[in-house]
Short mmCIF file of C-alpha atoms and ligand atoms in Angstrom, two decimals:
data_model
loop_
_atom_site.label_atom_id
_atom_site.label_comp_id
_atom_site.label_asym_id
_atom_site.label_seq_id
_atom_site.Cartn_x
_atom_site.Cartn_y
_atom_site.Cartn_z
CA UNK A 1 31.82 18.09 63.11
CA UNK A 2 29.80 16.31 66.09
CA UNK A 3 27.66 14.59 63.41
CA UNK A 4 30.62 12.68 61.98
CA UNK A 5 31.68 11.26 65.65
CA UNK A 6 28.38 10.62 66.56
CA UNK A 7 27.54 8.46 62.81
CA UNK A 8 31.10 6.88 63.47
CA UNK A 9 29.79 5.40 66.87
CA UNK A 10 26.80 4.19 65.16
CA UNK A 11 28.55 2.48 62.62
CA UNK A 12 31.02 0.77 65.22
CA UNK A 13 27.89 -0.16 67.39
CA UNK A 14 25.99 -2.11 64.39
CA UNK A 15 29.04 -3.38 63.30
CA UNK A 16 29.32 -5.49 66.62
CA UNK A 17 25.84 -6.13 66.78
CA UNK A 18 24.82 -7.19 63.33
CA UNK A 19 26.00 -9.95 61.09
CA UNK A 20 28.57 -8.73 58.56
CA UNK A 21 26.05 -9.30 55.70
CA UNK A 22 23.22 -7.10 57.18
CA UNK A 23 25.74 -4.85 58.16
CA UNK A 24 27.24 -4.22 54.70
CA UNK A 25 23.55 -4.47 52.83
CA UNK A 26 21.64 -1.88 55.46
CA UNK A 27 23.93 0.04 57.25
CA UNK A 28 27.18 0.83 55.22
CA UNK A 29 25.06 2.37 52.30
CA UNK A 30 23.52 5.08 54.82
CA UNK A 31 25.22 8.33 55.66
CA UNK A 32 24.62 10.75 57.95
CA UNK A 33 24.60 14.94 57.14
CA UNK A 34 23.82 18.02 58.78
CA UNK A 35 21.23 20.47 57.65
CA UNK A 36 19.96 23.51 59.55
CA UNK A 37 20.40 21.79 62.94
CA UNK A 38 18.73 18.68 61.83
CA UNK A 39 20.41 15.11 61.50
CA UNK A 40 19.56 14.10 58.20
CA UNK A 41 19.89 10.11 57.60
CA UNK A 42 20.18 9.35 53.76
CA UNK A 43 19.83 6.03 51.87
CA UNK A 44 20.71 5.12 48.30
CA UNK A 45 17.21 3.77 47.61
CA UNK A 46 13.57 3.73 48.97
CA UNK A 47 14.15 0.43 49.95
CA UNK A 48 16.91 0.78 51.95
CA UNK A 49 15.35 3.84 53.60
CA UNK A 50 12.37 2.03 54.50
CA UNK A 51 14.38 -0.96 56.00
CA UNK A 52 16.45 1.95 57.86
CA UNK A 53 13.23 3.34 59.24
CA UNK A 54 11.59 0.07 60.56
CA UNK A 55 14.49 -1.76 61.45
CA UNK A 56 17.37 0.43 62.66
CA UNK A 57 16.37 3.67 63.29
CA UNK A 58 14.90 3.07 66.95
CA UNK A 59 18.56 2.14 67.65
CA UNK A 60 20.21 5.12 66.19
CA UNK A 61 17.58 7.37 68.20
CA UNK A 62 18.85 5.56 71.24
CA UNK A 63 22.58 5.83 70.52
CA UNK A 64 21.66 9.81 69.92
CA UNK A 65 20.15 9.86 73.23
CA UNK A 66 23.42 8.85 74.68
CA UNK A 67 25.47 10.90 72.52
CA UNK A 68 23.67 14.19 72.61
CA UNK A 69 22.56 15.87 75.25
CA UNK A 70 19.75 17.74 73.23
CA UNK A 71 18.95 15.17 70.55
CA UNK A 72 18.50 16.96 67.36
CA UNK A 73 15.56 16.47 65.12
CA UNK A 74 16.11 13.51 62.27
CA UNK A 75 15.20 13.74 58.94
CA UNK A 76 15.19 10.91 56.17
CA UNK A 77 16.37 11.38 52.38
CA UNK A 78 16.97 9.33 49.44
CA UNK A 79 20.29 10.39 48.00
CA UNK A 80 21.43 8.31 45.08
CA UNK A 81 25.02 7.60 45.51
CA UNK A 82 27.55 9.47 43.01
CA UNK A 83 31.03 8.62 43.27
CA UNK A 84 32.91 11.27 45.52
CA UNK A 85 36.62 12.44 45.64
CA UNK A 86 37.95 11.83 49.11
CA UNK A 87 40.29 14.56 50.36
CA UNK A 88 43.31 12.39 48.88
CA UNK A 89 43.79 13.48 45.50
CA UNK A 90 44.60 10.07 44.04
CA UNK A 91 41.76 9.69 41.24
CA UNK A 92 41.37 6.06 42.45
CA UNK A 93 40.43 6.64 45.79
CA UNK A 94 36.59 7.28 45.35
CA UNK A 95 33.92 6.32 47.63
CA UNK A 96 32.35 3.35 46.02
CA UNK A 97 28.58 3.15 45.48
CA UNK A 98 27.10 1.02 48.11
CA UNK A 99 28.64 -2.38 47.81
CA UNK A 100 25.40 -4.32 48.13
CA UNK A 101 22.60 -3.49 45.93
CA UNK A 102 19.74 -6.15 44.83
CA UNK A 103 21.16 -8.45 42.21
CA UNK A 104 18.20 -7.61 40.33
CA UNK A 105 19.28 -4.60 40.03
CA UNK A 106 22.84 -5.29 38.19
CA UNK A 107 20.54 -7.54 35.43
CA UNK A 108 22.99 -7.28 32.42
CA UNK A 109 19.58 -6.61 30.38
CA UNK A 110 18.97 -3.43 32.40
CA UNK A 111 15.13 -4.96 32.81
CA UNK A 112 14.17 -7.77 35.18
CA UNK A 113 14.15 -5.37 38.05
CA UNK A 114 11.73 -5.65 40.99
CA UNK A 115 9.59 -2.68 41.96
CA UNK A 116 10.80 -2.22 45.41
CA UNK A 117 7.41 -0.55 46.55
CA UNK A 118 5.55 -3.67 46.02
CA UNK A 119 6.21 -5.19 49.21
CA UNK A 120 4.47 -7.71 52.08
CA UNK A 121 4.24 -4.30 54.48
CA UNK A 122 1.95 -2.52 52.25
CA UNK A 123 -0.12 -5.65 50.96
CA UNK A 124 -3.43 -5.54 52.65
CA UNK A 125 -4.69 -9.25 53.40
CA UNK A 126 -8.30 -10.42 53.85
CA UNK A 127 -10.30 -13.63 53.39
CA UNK A 128 -9.56 -13.02 49.41
CA UNK A 129 -5.91 -13.41 49.44
CA UNK A 130 -4.95 -14.95 53.23
CA UNK A 131 -3.91 -18.11 51.69
CA UNK A 132 -2.01 -16.74 48.84
CA UNK A 133 -0.16 -14.29 51.36
CA UNK A 134 0.56 -17.01 53.77
CA UNK A 135 1.88 -19.31 51.19
CA UNK A 136 3.93 -16.47 49.57
CA UNK A 137 5.55 -15.42 52.84
CA UNK A 138 6.66 -19.06 53.29
CA UNK A 139 7.98 -19.13 49.84
CA UNK A 140 9.87 -15.91 50.48
CA UNK A 141 11.31 -17.60 53.61
CA UNK A 142 12.55 -20.66 51.96
CA UNK A 143 13.12 -20.20 48.38
CA UNK A 144 13.34 -23.25 46.29
CA UNK A 145 12.20 -25.46 49.09
CA UNK A 146 8.50 -25.24 50.18
CA UNK A 147 6.50 -24.39 46.81
CA UNK A 148 8.03 -25.02 43.45
CA UNK A 149 6.82 -23.47 41.24
CA UNK A 150 4.51 -21.18 42.91
CA UNK A 151 1.52 -20.55 40.63
CA UNK A 152 -0.59 -17.33 41.55
CA UNK A 153 -3.82 -16.80 39.61
CA UNK A 154 -6.80 -14.38 39.70
CA UNK A 155 -8.71 -11.67 37.81
CA UNK A 156 -7.01 -8.35 36.93
CA UNK A 157 -6.09 -5.92 39.46
CA UNK A 158 -6.38 -8.07 42.21
CA UNK A 159 -2.67 -7.92 43.43
CA UNK A 160 -1.01 -10.94 42.00
CA UNK A 161 1.84 -8.67 40.68
CA UNK A 162 2.23 -7.05 43.97
CA UNK A 163 2.33 -10.29 45.66
CA UNK A 164 4.68 -11.91 43.45
CA UNK A 165 6.91 -9.04 43.53
CA UNK A 166 6.59 -8.91 47.31
CA UNK A 167 8.01 -12.12 47.45
CA UNK A 168 11.04 -11.29 45.28
CA UNK A 169 11.73 -8.10 47.57
CA UNK A 170 11.74 -10.30 50.70
CA UNK A 171 13.99 -12.85 49.32
CA UNK A 172 16.43 -10.17 48.51
CA UNK A 173 15.89 -8.58 51.88
CA UNK A 174 16.78 -11.98 53.49
CA UNK A 175 19.80 -12.89 51.13
CA UNK A 176 20.91 -9.89 49.54
CA UNK A 177 23.23 -12.11 47.23
CA UNK A 178 20.26 -13.86 45.85
CA UNK A 179 20.00 -13.29 41.98
CA UNK A 180 16.43 -12.50 41.55
CA UNK A 181 14.72 -11.75 38.25
CA UNK A 182 11.23 -10.39 37.73
CA UNK A 183 10.01 -10.66 33.99
CA UNK A 184 6.46 -9.93 32.59
CA UNK A 185 6.00 -12.66 30.14
CA UNK A 186 5.72 -10.35 27.38
CA UNK A 187 9.12 -9.28 28.07
CA UNK A 188 10.50 -12.69 28.28
CA UNK A 189 8.85 -13.62 24.78
CA UNK A 190 10.41 -10.27 23.50
CA UNK A 191 13.88 -11.50 25.07
CA UNK A 192 13.49 -15.02 23.27
CA UNK A 193 13.02 -13.16 19.81
CA UNK A 194 15.90 -11.20 20.57
CA UNK A 195 17.85 -14.28 20.88
CA UNK A 196 16.59 -15.63 18.02
CA UNK A 197 17.33 -12.71 15.86
CA UNK A 198 20.97 -12.41 17.20
CA UNK A 199 21.46 -16.19 17.23
CA UNK A 200 22.47 -15.78 20.77
CA UNK A 201 20.78 -18.47 22.72
CA UNK A 202 24.10 -19.34 24.71
CA UNK A 203 23.60 -16.09 26.46
CA UNK A 204 19.99 -16.36 27.12
CA UNK A 205 20.36 -19.46 28.63
CA UNK A 206 23.24 -18.68 30.56
CA UNK A 207 21.05 -15.87 32.16
CA UNK A 208 18.25 -17.60 33.06
CA UNK A 209 19.86 -20.78 33.83
CA UNK A 210 22.07 -19.06 36.47
CA UNK A 211 19.22 -17.27 38.65
CA UNK A 212 18.37 -18.10 41.92
CA UNK A 213 14.50 -16.88 41.92
CA UNK A 214 12.65 -16.16 38.75
CA UNK A 215 9.35 -14.81 38.61
CA UNK A 216 7.32 -14.76 35.58
CA UNK A 217 3.96 -12.42 35.31
CA UNK A 218 1.17 -13.04 33.13
CA UNK A 219 2.13 -16.23 31.77
CA UNK A 220 -1.25 -16.24 29.51
CA UNK A 221 0.98 -14.30 27.27
CA UNK A 222 3.06 -17.43 26.31
CA UNK A 223 -0.04 -18.69 24.37
CA UNK A 224 0.77 -19.95 21.15
CA UNK A 225 4.46 -19.04 21.27
CA UNK A 226 6.19 -22.24 20.81
CA UNK A 227 9.94 -21.15 20.88
CA UNK A 228 9.39 -19.15 24.02
CA UNK A 229 7.52 -22.36 25.54
CA UNK A 230 10.36 -24.39 24.63
CA UNK A 231 13.03 -21.90 26.28
CA UNK A 232 11.08 -21.56 29.11
CA UNK A 233 10.61 -25.39 29.40
CA UNK A 234 14.37 -25.66 29.45
CA UNK A 235 14.87 -23.09 32.09
CA UNK A 236 12.07 -24.23 34.19
CA UNK A 237 13.56 -27.80 34.50
CA UNK A 238 17.16 -26.55 35.24
CA UNK A 239 16.02 -23.98 38.01
CA UNK A 240 13.76 -26.70 39.68
CA UNK A 241 16.28 -29.25 39.46
CA UNK A 242 18.68 -27.14 41.22
CA UNK A 243 16.21 -25.91 43.79
CA UNK A 244 15.88 -22.52 42.56
CA UNK A 245 12.49 -20.76 42.88
CA UNK A 246 10.08 -20.02 40.17
CA UNK A 247 7.07 -17.74 40.73
CA UNK A 248 4.56 -17.53 38.17
CA UNK A 249 1.40 -15.62 37.91
CA UNK A 250 -1.60 -15.88 35.37
CA UNK A 251 -5.06 -14.94 34.53
CA UNK A 252 -6.61 -18.36 34.86
CA UNK A 253 -6.21 -21.74 36.57
CA UNK A 254 -3.11 -23.54 34.93
CA UNK A 255 -5.41 -26.12 33.17
CA UNK A 256 -7.39 -23.46 31.70
CA UNK A 257 -4.69 -21.74 30.09
CA UNK A 258 -5.12 -21.89 26.37
CA UNK A 259 -2.35 -22.49 23.81
CA UNK A 260 0.21 -23.59 26.34
CA UNK A 261 2.05 -26.90 25.84
CA UNK A 262 0.69 -29.70 28.26
CA UNK A 263 3.96 -30.48 29.55
CA UNK A 264 4.24 -27.04 30.71
CA UNK A 265 0.67 -26.96 32.28
CA UNK A 266 1.54 -30.10 34.06
CA UNK A 267 4.82 -28.89 35.53
CA UNK A 268 2.80 -25.78 36.75
CA UNK A 269 1.04 -28.17 39.13
CA UNK A 270 4.26 -29.61 40.75
CA UNK A 271 4.37 -26.75 43.57
CA UNK A 272 1.54 -25.05 44.95
CA UNK A 273 -1.59 -23.19 42.85
CA UNK A 274 -3.39 -20.69 44.83
CA UNK A 275 -6.07 -18.13 43.75
CA UNK A 276 -6.38 -14.48 44.77
CA UNK A 277 -10.01 -13.57 44.67
CA UNK A 278 -11.61 -10.58 44.57
CA UNK A 279 -11.84 -8.61 47.93
CA UNK A 280 -14.93 -8.31 49.99
CA UNK A 281 -16.13 -4.87 51.32
CA UNK A 282 -14.10 -4.92 54.58
CA UNK A 283 -10.99 -5.68 52.64
CA UNK A 284 -11.79 -3.13 50.33
CA UNK A 285 -12.23 -0.57 53.00
CA UNK A 286 -8.83 -1.58 54.82
CA UNK A 287 -6.89 -1.09 51.35
CA UNK A 288 -8.38 2.49 51.02
CA UNK A 289 -6.98 3.30 54.52
CA UNK A 290 -3.80 2.17 54.16
CA UNK A 291 -3.30 3.59 50.90
CA UNK A 292 -4.46 7.01 52.43
CA UNK A 293 -1.84 6.11 55.23
CA UNK A 294 1.14 5.50 52.77
CA UNK A 295 -0.24 8.56 51.06
CA UNK A 296 0.25 10.53 54.26
CA UNK A 297 -3.60 11.63 54.81
CA UNK A 298 -6.14 10.19 57.00
CA UNK A 299 -9.25 9.12 55.31
CA UNK A 300 -12.84 8.87 57.32
CA UNK A 301 -13.95 5.39 57.91
CA UNK A 302 -17.20 6.53 56.14
CA UNK A 303 -15.72 8.08 53.07
CA UNK A 304 -13.73 4.90 52.65
CA UNK A 305 -16.79 2.66 52.96
CA UNK A 306 -18.78 4.88 50.46
CA UNK A 307 -15.64 4.41 47.97
CA UNK A 308 -15.48 0.65 48.83
CA UNK A 309 -19.12 0.16 48.37
CA UNK A 310 -19.23 1.68 45.10
CA UNK A 311 -15.88 0.31 43.60
CA UNK A 312 -16.00 -3.04 43.89
CA UNK A 313 -14.70 -4.80 40.79
CA UNK A 314 -10.68 -4.74 41.60
CA UNK A 315 -7.92 -3.06 43.75
CA UNK A 316 -6.46 -1.39 40.83
CA UNK A 317 -9.96 0.45 40.22
CA UNK A 318 -10.06 1.03 43.91
CA UNK A 319 -6.82 2.80 43.71
CA UNK A 320 -7.81 4.80 40.86
CA UNK A 321 -10.94 6.26 42.48
CA UNK A 322 -9.02 7.05 45.64
CA UNK A 323 -6.41 8.90 43.48
CA UNK A 324 -9.61 10.82 41.83
CA UNK A 325 -10.81 11.83 45.13
CA UNK A 326 -7.60 13.00 46.13
CA UNK A 327 -6.91 14.80 43.16
CA UNK A 328 -10.17 16.39 42.82
CA UNK A 329 -10.32 17.67 46.64
CA UNK A 330 -6.43 19.11 46.20
CA UNK A 331 -7.65 21.05 43.04
CA UNK A 332 -10.72 22.48 44.46
CA UNK A 333 -9.00 23.09 47.68
CA UNK A 334 -11.50 21.10 49.73
CA UNK A 335 -11.51 18.51 52.54
CA UNK A 336 -12.07 14.96 51.51
CA UNK A 337 -15.44 14.01 52.87
CA UNK A 338 -18.47 12.31 51.78
CA UNK A 339 -20.05 15.06 49.59
CA UNK A 340 -16.53 15.51 47.83
CA UNK A 341 -15.99 11.65 47.20
CA UNK A 342 -19.33 11.84 45.60
CA UNK A 343 -18.61 14.81 43.57
CA UNK A 344 -15.29 13.18 42.40
CA UNK A 345 -16.83 9.87 41.76
CA UNK A 346 -19.63 11.00 39.76
CA UNK A 347 -18.75 9.47 36.45
CA UNK A 348 -18.00 6.06 38.24
CA UNK A 349 -20.84 6.21 39.92
CA UNK A 350 -23.14 6.72 36.94
CA UNK A 351 -21.15 4.24 34.76
CA UNK A 352 -21.82 1.50 37.72
CA UNK A 353 -25.52 2.26 37.60
CA UNK A 354 -25.27 1.37 34.12
CA UNK A 355 -24.63 -2.14 35.21
CA UNK A 356 -27.64 -2.82 37.13
CA UNK A 357 -29.40 -5.56 35.41
CA UNK A 358 -32.77 -5.44 34.34
CA UNK A 359 -33.82 -8.69 36.42
CA UNK A 360 -32.72 -6.59 39.32
CA UNK A 361 -35.01 -3.66 38.33
CA UNK A 362 -38.36 -5.89 37.73
CA UNK A 363 -37.92 -7.68 41.09
CA UNK A 364 -37.33 -4.18 42.91
CA UNK A 365 -40.13 -2.91 41.45
CA UNK A 366 -42.41 -5.99 42.05
CA UNK A 367 -41.36 -5.85 45.63
CA UNK A 368 -42.04 -2.29 46.03
CA UNK A 369 -45.63 -2.55 44.68
CA UNK A 370 -46.06 -5.92 46.36
CA UNK A 371 -47.30 -7.55 43.22
CA UNK A 372 -46.15 -10.70 41.54
CA UNK A 373 -43.05 -10.89 39.54
CA UNK A 374 -44.99 -13.21 36.85
CA UNK A 375 -47.77 -10.58 36.94
CA UNK A 376 -45.45 -7.64 36.54
CA UNK A 377 -44.25 -9.52 33.24
CA UNK A 378 -47.52 -10.89 32.16
CA UNK A 379 -50.04 -9.21 29.69
CA UNK A 380 -52.53 -8.55 32.49
CA UNK A 381 -53.90 -4.76 31.97
CA UNK A 382 -55.17 -4.11 35.36
CA UNK A 383 -54.35 -0.88 36.67
CA UNK A 384 -52.46 -2.05 39.53
CA UNK A 385 -50.02 -3.91 37.19
CA UNK A 386 -49.86 -1.29 34.49
CA UNK A 387 -48.52 1.63 36.72
CA UNK A 388 -45.52 -0.65 38.29
CA UNK A 389 -44.90 -1.99 34.69
CA UNK A 390 -44.34 1.33 33.22
CA UNK A 391 -42.28 2.18 36.00
CA UNK A 392 -40.08 -0.67 35.69
CA UNK A 393 -39.63 0.04 31.85
CA UNK A 394 -38.82 3.65 32.76
CA UNK A 395 -36.27 2.87 35.26
CA UNK A 396 -34.75 0.05 32.81
CA UNK A 397 -34.54 2.89 30.27
CA UNK A 398 -32.59 5.11 32.50
CA UNK A 399 -30.42 2.62 34.25
CA UNK A 400 -29.43 0.21 31.66
CA UNK A 401 -27.93 0.46 28.38
CA UNK A 402 -30.58 -2.00 26.86
CA UNK A 403 -32.32 -1.07 23.74
CA UNK A 404 -35.97 -0.28 23.37
CA UNK A 405 -36.88 -3.86 21.90
CA UNK A 406 -34.58 -5.75 24.18
CA UNK A 407 -36.39 -3.92 27.17
CA UNK A 408 -39.66 -4.88 25.66
CA UNK A 409 -38.63 -8.58 24.99
CA UNK A 410 -37.71 -8.71 28.76
CA UNK A 411 -41.15 -7.47 29.79
CA UNK A 412 -42.83 -10.83 28.54
CA UNK A 413 -42.22 -9.95 24.82
CA UNK A 414 -43.57 -6.52 24.38
CA UNK A 415 -43.40 -4.11 21.40
CA UNK A 416 -40.57 -1.30 21.67
CA UNK A 417 -43.47 1.35 21.23
CA UNK A 418 -45.07 -0.23 24.23
CA UNK A 419 -41.69 0.68 26.04
CA UNK A 420 -41.51 4.26 24.43
CA UNK A 421 -45.39 4.92 25.55
CA UNK A 422 -44.28 3.60 29.07
CA UNK A 423 -41.37 6.19 29.56
CA UNK A 424 -43.58 9.04 27.97
CA UNK A 425 -46.37 8.21 30.54
CA UNK A 426 -44.24 7.94 33.49
CA UNK A 427 -42.29 11.14 32.72
CA UNK A 428 -45.52 13.15 32.32
CA UNK A 429 -46.95 11.63 35.57
CA UNK A 430 -43.83 12.43 37.70
CA UNK A 431 -44.16 16.17 36.60
CA UNK A 432 -47.59 16.17 37.58
CA UNK A 433 -48.35 13.57 40.62
CA UNK A 434 -45.85 14.17 43.31
CA UNK A 435 -46.61 10.41 44.63
CA UNK A 436 -45.28 8.92 41.66
CA UNK A 437 -42.39 11.19 41.52
CA UNK A 438 -41.66 10.20 44.92
CA UNK A 439 -42.14 6.44 44.20
CA UNK A 440 -39.67 6.78 41.23
CA UNK A 441 -36.98 8.68 43.39
CA UNK A 442 -37.07 5.89 45.91
CA UNK A 443 -36.94 3.12 43.79
CA UNK A 444 -33.97 4.89 41.58
CA UNK A 445 -32.43 5.16 45.14
CA UNK A 446 -32.79 1.57 46.02
CA UNK A 447 -31.85 0.51 42.94
CA UNK A 448 -28.44 2.68 42.80
CA UNK A 449 -27.37 2.16 46.41
P1 ADP B 501 -2.70 -8.11 39.16
O1 ADP B 501 -1.41 -8.35 38.57
O2 ADP B 501 -3.35 -8.84 39.88
O3 ADP B 501 -3.22 -7.46 37.91
P2 ADP B 501 -1.54 -5.92 40.92
O4 ADP B 501 -0.59 -6.64 41.65
O5 ADP B 501 -1.03 -5.02 39.97
O6 ADP B 501 -2.76 -6.63 40.19
O7 ADP B 501 -2.51 -4.89 41.81
C1 ADP B 501 -3.07 -3.82 41.26
C2 ADP B 501 -2.88 -2.61 42.33
O8 ADP B 501 -3.54 -2.71 43.56
C3 ADP B 501 -1.60 -2.33 42.47
O9 ADP B 501 -1.44 -1.02 42.86
C4 ADP B 501 -1.35 -2.91 43.82
O10 ADP B 501 0.04 -2.44 44.62
C5 ADP B 501 -2.80 -3.16 44.71
N1 ADP B 501 -2.72 -4.16 45.24
C6 ADP B 501 -3.49 -5.15 44.95
N2 ADP B 501 -3.79 -6.01 45.86
C7 ADP B 501 -3.27 -5.18 47.13
C8 ADP B 501 -3.51 -5.62 48.46
N3 ADP B 501 -3.83 -6.88 49.02
N4 ADP B 501 -2.90 -4.32 49.32
C9 ADP B 501 -2.74 -3.25 48.96
N5 ADP B 501 -2.73 -3.05 47.79
C10 ADP B 501 -2.83 -4.12 46.74
MG1 MG B 502 -0.30 -8.25 36.98
#
């Protein structure tokens, strides 16, 4: 049982070199077994596994080089701990589950846990979130001290939850004894309701007031819930007074939160309020490349640019688009390429085209035919104007969801029948005049990118 000896020597070495808290948190829960000539390092959860790989594996490998003549291959596995009977038969002697797990996992409520996959490591930064990221890392280094509360706001799918959870995870990593609770605001409201129903505010208060870190996600859900706001007010004061960290996310700036008491809103400004903005193109590309890397495959830069260019609204949709491409190529057994990405995202691309504005169409057509925009929208009926006008109307019909009367209106108050006539005319011209058909296609391509 060479591997047992080897592992024992690793334990001895780490116990010497690491502070005991780190040794207990990250090394003790690990184990080593042999499987088909390979050494398998096991961890009880993905978080511990990640720490193992990033922080300690290189040292384990060094030790292996000293221990084995031929260093076996290593493999990693997550094995949830089950009590195992040791050779001694007494039922009381069971190996314990790893002693240190996050306090957040031990919440008596069974919820309030952090998602351990949302870490700083896999959070891509760029102009849009640099400040928020810098502040977040600082909060995680000195919770309760630097910025309290730490208030993150921004639109949907921009990474608020991810960043907040990353702070929580980092704090647990630095201080395994910290009691960290992540609560979506709706869950907190439900908790208040439950305490109300069971008339058990004591237990409720005891729990929330004893936390080291409280994360409340999407606080806009507290709107018009006065009992919730009252309870949160108490928890807030207690925690802040005892220098415990509060992290809040919201879809808007505190002062714009509707239906929230002003005493809460003013307190939200006590610490640091920071916005996460929509990501620019390069950051979207970086995110796609990172997600692909995490997913274990490589993505061509050109494909990443293509997806990032067409999915610009938020990061959740960006991820969704990448998953679609991945699923599509897997299903059709094709490689990920520009071609397959385009096929996989056909629906999204069409939907995006629908968002093209009529202003944009009119300007593009006027530029293309070198005429003035005012002339395009005027009532003048010279031939050099009617053709481009009809072209623009047809494009508006194809690329926007506007109704015929609305399109007519947008062209200087023309009737809906004029729009119908324009569309029919362009359609028939395209089938007989290749020059017009080419113009139409170029305009279509320009507008849809
Ligand atoms: P929000 O809470 O602002 O609506 P989330 O935090 O839920 O947004 O983010 C949506 C998705 O995008 C999540 O899967 C998250 O992991 C991912 N994400 C957001 N921001 C980033 C980032 N900067 N780097 C990598 N992934 C991100
Ligand atoms: Mg969120």
